[in-house]
Coordinates of C-alpha atoms in Angstrom, one line a residue:
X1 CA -9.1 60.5 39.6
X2 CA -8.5 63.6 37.8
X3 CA -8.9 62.7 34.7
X4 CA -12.4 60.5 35.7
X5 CA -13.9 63.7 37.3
X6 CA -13.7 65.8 34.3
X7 CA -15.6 62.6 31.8
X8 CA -18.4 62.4 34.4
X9 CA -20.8 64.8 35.9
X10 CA -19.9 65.2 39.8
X11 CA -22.7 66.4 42.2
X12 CA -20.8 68.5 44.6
X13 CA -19.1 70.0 41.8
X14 CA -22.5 70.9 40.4
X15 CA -23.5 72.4 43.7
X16 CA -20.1 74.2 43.7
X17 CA -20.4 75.8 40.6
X18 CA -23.8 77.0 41.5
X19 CA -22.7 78.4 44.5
X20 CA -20.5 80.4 42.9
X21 CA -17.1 78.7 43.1
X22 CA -14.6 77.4 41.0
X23 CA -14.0 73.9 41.5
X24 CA -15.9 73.1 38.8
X25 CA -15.6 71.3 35.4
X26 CA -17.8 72.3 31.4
X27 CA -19.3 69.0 32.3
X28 CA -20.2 69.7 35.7
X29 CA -21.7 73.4 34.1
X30 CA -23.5 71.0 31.5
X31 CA -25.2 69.2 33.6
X32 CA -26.6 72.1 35.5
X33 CA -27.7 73.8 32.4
X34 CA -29.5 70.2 31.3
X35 CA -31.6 70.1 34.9
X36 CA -32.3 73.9 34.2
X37 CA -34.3 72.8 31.4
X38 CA -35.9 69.6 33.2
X39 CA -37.1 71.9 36.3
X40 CA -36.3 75.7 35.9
X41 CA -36.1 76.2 39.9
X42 CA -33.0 73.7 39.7
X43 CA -30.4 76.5 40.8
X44 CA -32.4 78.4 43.1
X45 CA -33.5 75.3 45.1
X46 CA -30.1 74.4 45.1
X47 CA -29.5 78.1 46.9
X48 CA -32.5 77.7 49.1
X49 CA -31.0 74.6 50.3
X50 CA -27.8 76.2 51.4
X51 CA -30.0 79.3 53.1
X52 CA -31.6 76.2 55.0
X53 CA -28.5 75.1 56.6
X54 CA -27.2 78.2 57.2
X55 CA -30.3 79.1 59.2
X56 CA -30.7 75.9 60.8
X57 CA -26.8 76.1 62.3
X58 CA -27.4 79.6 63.1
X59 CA -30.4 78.8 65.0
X60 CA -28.1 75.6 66.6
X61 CA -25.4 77.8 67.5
X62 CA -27.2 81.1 69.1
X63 CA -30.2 79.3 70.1
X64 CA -28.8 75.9 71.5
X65 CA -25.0 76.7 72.1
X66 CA -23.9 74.1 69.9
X67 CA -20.3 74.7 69.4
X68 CA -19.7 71.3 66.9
X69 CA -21.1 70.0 64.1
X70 CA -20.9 67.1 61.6
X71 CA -22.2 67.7 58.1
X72 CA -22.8 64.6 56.2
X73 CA -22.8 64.7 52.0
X74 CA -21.2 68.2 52.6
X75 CA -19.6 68.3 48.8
X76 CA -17.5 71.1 48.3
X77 CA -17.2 73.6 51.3
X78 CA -17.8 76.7 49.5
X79 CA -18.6 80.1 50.8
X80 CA -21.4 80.5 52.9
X81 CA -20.8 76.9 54.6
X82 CA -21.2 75.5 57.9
X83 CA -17.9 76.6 59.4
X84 CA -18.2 80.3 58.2
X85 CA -21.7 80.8 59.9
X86 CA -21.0 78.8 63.3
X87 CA -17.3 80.2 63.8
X88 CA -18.5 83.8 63.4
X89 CA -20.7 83.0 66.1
X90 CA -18.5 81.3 68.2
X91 CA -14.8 81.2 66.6
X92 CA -13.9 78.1 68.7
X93 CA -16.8 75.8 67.1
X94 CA -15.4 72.6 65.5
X95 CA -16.5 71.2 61.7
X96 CA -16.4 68.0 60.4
X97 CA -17.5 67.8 56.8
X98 CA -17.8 64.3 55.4
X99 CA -19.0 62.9 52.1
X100 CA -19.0 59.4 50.3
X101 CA -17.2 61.2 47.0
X102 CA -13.5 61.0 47.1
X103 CA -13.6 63.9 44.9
X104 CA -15.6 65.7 46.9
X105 CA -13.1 64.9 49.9
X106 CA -9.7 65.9 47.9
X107 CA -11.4 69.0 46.3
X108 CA -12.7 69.9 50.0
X109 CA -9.6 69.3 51.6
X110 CA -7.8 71.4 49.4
X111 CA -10.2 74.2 50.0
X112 CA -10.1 74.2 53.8
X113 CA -6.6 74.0 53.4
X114 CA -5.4 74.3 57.1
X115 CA -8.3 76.4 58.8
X116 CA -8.1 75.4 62.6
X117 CA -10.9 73.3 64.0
X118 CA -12.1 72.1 60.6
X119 CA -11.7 68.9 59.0
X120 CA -13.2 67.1 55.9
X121 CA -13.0 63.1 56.1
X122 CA -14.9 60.2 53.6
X123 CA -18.0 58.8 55.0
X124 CA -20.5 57.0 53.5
X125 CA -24.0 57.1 55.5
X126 CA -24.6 53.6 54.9
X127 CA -21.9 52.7 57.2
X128 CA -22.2 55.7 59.4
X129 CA -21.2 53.2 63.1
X130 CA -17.5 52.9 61.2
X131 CA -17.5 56.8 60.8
X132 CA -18.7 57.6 64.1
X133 CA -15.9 54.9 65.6
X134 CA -12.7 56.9 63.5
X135 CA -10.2 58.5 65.2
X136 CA -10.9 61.5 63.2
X137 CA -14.7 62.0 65.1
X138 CA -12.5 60.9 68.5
X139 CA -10.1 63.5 67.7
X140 CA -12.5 66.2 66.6
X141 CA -15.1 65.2 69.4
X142 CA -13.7 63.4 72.2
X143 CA -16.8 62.2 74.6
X144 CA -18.8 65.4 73.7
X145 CA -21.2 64.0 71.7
X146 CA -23.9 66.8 71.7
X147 CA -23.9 67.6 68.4
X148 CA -25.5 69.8 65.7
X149 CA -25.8 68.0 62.3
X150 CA -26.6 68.8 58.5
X151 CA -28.2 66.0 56.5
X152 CA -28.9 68.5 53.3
X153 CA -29.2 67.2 49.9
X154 CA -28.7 63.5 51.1
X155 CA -32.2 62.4 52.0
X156 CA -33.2 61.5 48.3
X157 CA -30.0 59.7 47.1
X158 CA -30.5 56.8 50.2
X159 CA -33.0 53.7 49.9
X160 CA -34.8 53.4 52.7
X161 CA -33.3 50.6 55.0
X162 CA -30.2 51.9 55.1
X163 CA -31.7 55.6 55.3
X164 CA -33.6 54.5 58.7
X165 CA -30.6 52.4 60.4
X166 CA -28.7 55.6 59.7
X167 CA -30.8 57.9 62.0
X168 CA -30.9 54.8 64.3
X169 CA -26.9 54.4 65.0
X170 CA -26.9 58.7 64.8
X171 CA -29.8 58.6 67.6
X172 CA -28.1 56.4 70.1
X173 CA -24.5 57.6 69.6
X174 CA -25.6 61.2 69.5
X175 CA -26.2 63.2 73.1
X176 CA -29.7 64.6 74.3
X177 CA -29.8 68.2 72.9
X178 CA -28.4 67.4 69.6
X179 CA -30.1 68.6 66.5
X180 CA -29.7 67.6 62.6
X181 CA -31.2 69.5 60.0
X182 CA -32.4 67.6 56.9
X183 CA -33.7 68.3 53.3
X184 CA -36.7 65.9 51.5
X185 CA -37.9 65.2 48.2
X186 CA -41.8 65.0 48.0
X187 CA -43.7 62.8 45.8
X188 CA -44.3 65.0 43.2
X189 CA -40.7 64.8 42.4
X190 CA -41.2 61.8 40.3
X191 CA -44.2 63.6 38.2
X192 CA -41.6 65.9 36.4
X193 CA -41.0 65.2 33.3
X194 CA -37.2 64.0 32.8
X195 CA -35.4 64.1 36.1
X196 CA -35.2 60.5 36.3
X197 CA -33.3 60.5 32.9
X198 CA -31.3 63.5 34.0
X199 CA -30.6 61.9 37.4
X200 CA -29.6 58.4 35.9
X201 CA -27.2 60.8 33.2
X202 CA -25.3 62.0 36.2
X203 CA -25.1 58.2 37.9
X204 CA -27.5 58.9 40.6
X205 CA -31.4 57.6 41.5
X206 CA -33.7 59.8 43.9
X207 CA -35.8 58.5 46.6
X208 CA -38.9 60.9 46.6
X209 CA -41.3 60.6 50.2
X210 CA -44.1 61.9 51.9
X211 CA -43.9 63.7 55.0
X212 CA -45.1 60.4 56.9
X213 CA -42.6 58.6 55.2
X214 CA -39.7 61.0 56.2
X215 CA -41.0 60.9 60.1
X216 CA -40.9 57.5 59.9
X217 CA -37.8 56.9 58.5
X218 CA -35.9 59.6 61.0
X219 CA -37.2 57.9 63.9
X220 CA -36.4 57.8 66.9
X221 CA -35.7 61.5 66.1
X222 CA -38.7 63.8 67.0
X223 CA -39.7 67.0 64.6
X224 CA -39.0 70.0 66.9
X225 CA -41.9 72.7 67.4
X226 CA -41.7 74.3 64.1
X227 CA -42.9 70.7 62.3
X228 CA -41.9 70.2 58.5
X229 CA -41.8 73.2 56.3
X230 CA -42.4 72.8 52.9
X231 CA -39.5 74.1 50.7
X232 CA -36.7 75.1 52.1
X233 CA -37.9 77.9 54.1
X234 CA -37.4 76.5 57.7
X235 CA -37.2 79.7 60.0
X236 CA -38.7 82.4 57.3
X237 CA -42.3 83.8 57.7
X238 CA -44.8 82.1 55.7
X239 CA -45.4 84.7 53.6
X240 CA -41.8 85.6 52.6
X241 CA -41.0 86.7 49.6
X242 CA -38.0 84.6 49.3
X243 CA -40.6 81.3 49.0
X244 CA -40.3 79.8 45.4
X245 CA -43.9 77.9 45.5
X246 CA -42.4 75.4 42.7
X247 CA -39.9 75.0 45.3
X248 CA -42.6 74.2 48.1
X249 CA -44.4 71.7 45.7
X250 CA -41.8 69.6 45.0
X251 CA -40.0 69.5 48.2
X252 CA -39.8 70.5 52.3
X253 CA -37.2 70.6 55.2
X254 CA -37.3 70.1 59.0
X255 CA -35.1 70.5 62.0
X256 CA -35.3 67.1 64.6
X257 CA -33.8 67.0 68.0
X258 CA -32.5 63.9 70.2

């Protein structure tokens, strides 16, 4: 597996490397530098991304007194991640990172190393009822199954049917007051010249959808108050200067609640 992952591009590498880490291969650094030409916002929606979810637990944890959380497509846990925001407001909250990338699951294993109440497991979203039926969730979870969850970066990689039976299972296994927080595509996605190319370079295809599609898809999951933002600027003024309005063309963000 070793030897694979440095040949290939790896997504959560990518992500890592732009997050400052150091699980990271020339490839990986490559293929950044390749979809920093093709859309020149590539890093610093990558970065706004990450703000997202760290708002969105924040808000989940002070707001809502979640105290555990599953993070679906999580990559590589590096700093700034779910576990460091939730357990500095609450140092017994429990983290399950998961991803479909056994990579991504050795590399984040390693990383977490043994960091009480945190675990990284494989899960892939299109079979999200065997995930949610491990003894891994029973072990994390036990019958509490009020839960905050991250579904950033992810959105775009799923086709549709599977995307909606996904948020189905979640919905019925998942407890009134839970809350997942989840990054889109938009349309316009598919106007930019190259990123199909780039993404079929790096072995993956992107789903692109409106907002109607998105609501659609997520149900029965309702929007909460704040509705969809566009970018990834969920809980920031709409006139802050952190808003990248490339950024806010090309995609948007919302929190949902059960």
């Amino acid at each position: 597996m070793q030897i694979m992952s440095r040949i290939k591009p790896n997504s959560a590498r990518m992500w890592d490397y732009i997050m400052g880490g150091a699980h990271n291969f020339g490839v990986d650094r490559a293929a950044v530098k390749l979809a920093r030409t093709l859309y020149p916002a590539y890093e610093e929606s990558m970065r706004a991304q990450r703000r997202f979810l760290q708002r969105a637990v924040t808000y989940m944890a002070q707001e809502k007194n979640l105290d555990k959380f599953i993070d679906f497509g999580s990559g590589l846990p590096t700093r700034g991640n779910i576990h460091e925001v939730v357990q500095a407001i609450n140092p017994n909250a429990r983290v399950l990172y998961s991803d479909k990338d056994m990579i991504a699951v050795a590399f984040g294993k390693d990383i977490l190393g043994d960091q009480p109440n945190v675990r990284y497991c494989y899960c892939d979203v299109a079979e999200i009822r065997e995930f949610l039926d491990s003894a891994v969730v029973e072990e994390m979870f036990g019958n509490d199954h009020r839960i905050g969850f991250g579904f950033v970066g992810v959105f775009l990689y799923v086709p549709d049917e599977p995307l909606s039976d996904f948020f189905t299972t979640l919905y019925e296994w998942a407890a009134p007051g839970s809350y997942i927080a989840v990054s889109c595509a938009g349309t316009k996605v598919s106007e930019v010249e190259g990123v199909e190319e780039a993404s079929k370079r790096m072995g993956l295809r992107f789903y692109s959808r409106s907002f109607q599609e998105a609501v659609r898809i997520i149900s029965p999951w309702k929007l909460t108050e704040s509705g969809i933002s566009p970018g990834f600027y969920w809980g920031l003024p709409e006139d802050s200067p952190e808003a990248n309005e490339a950024i806010k063309e090309l995609s948007y963000c919302f929190l949902a609640c059960r």
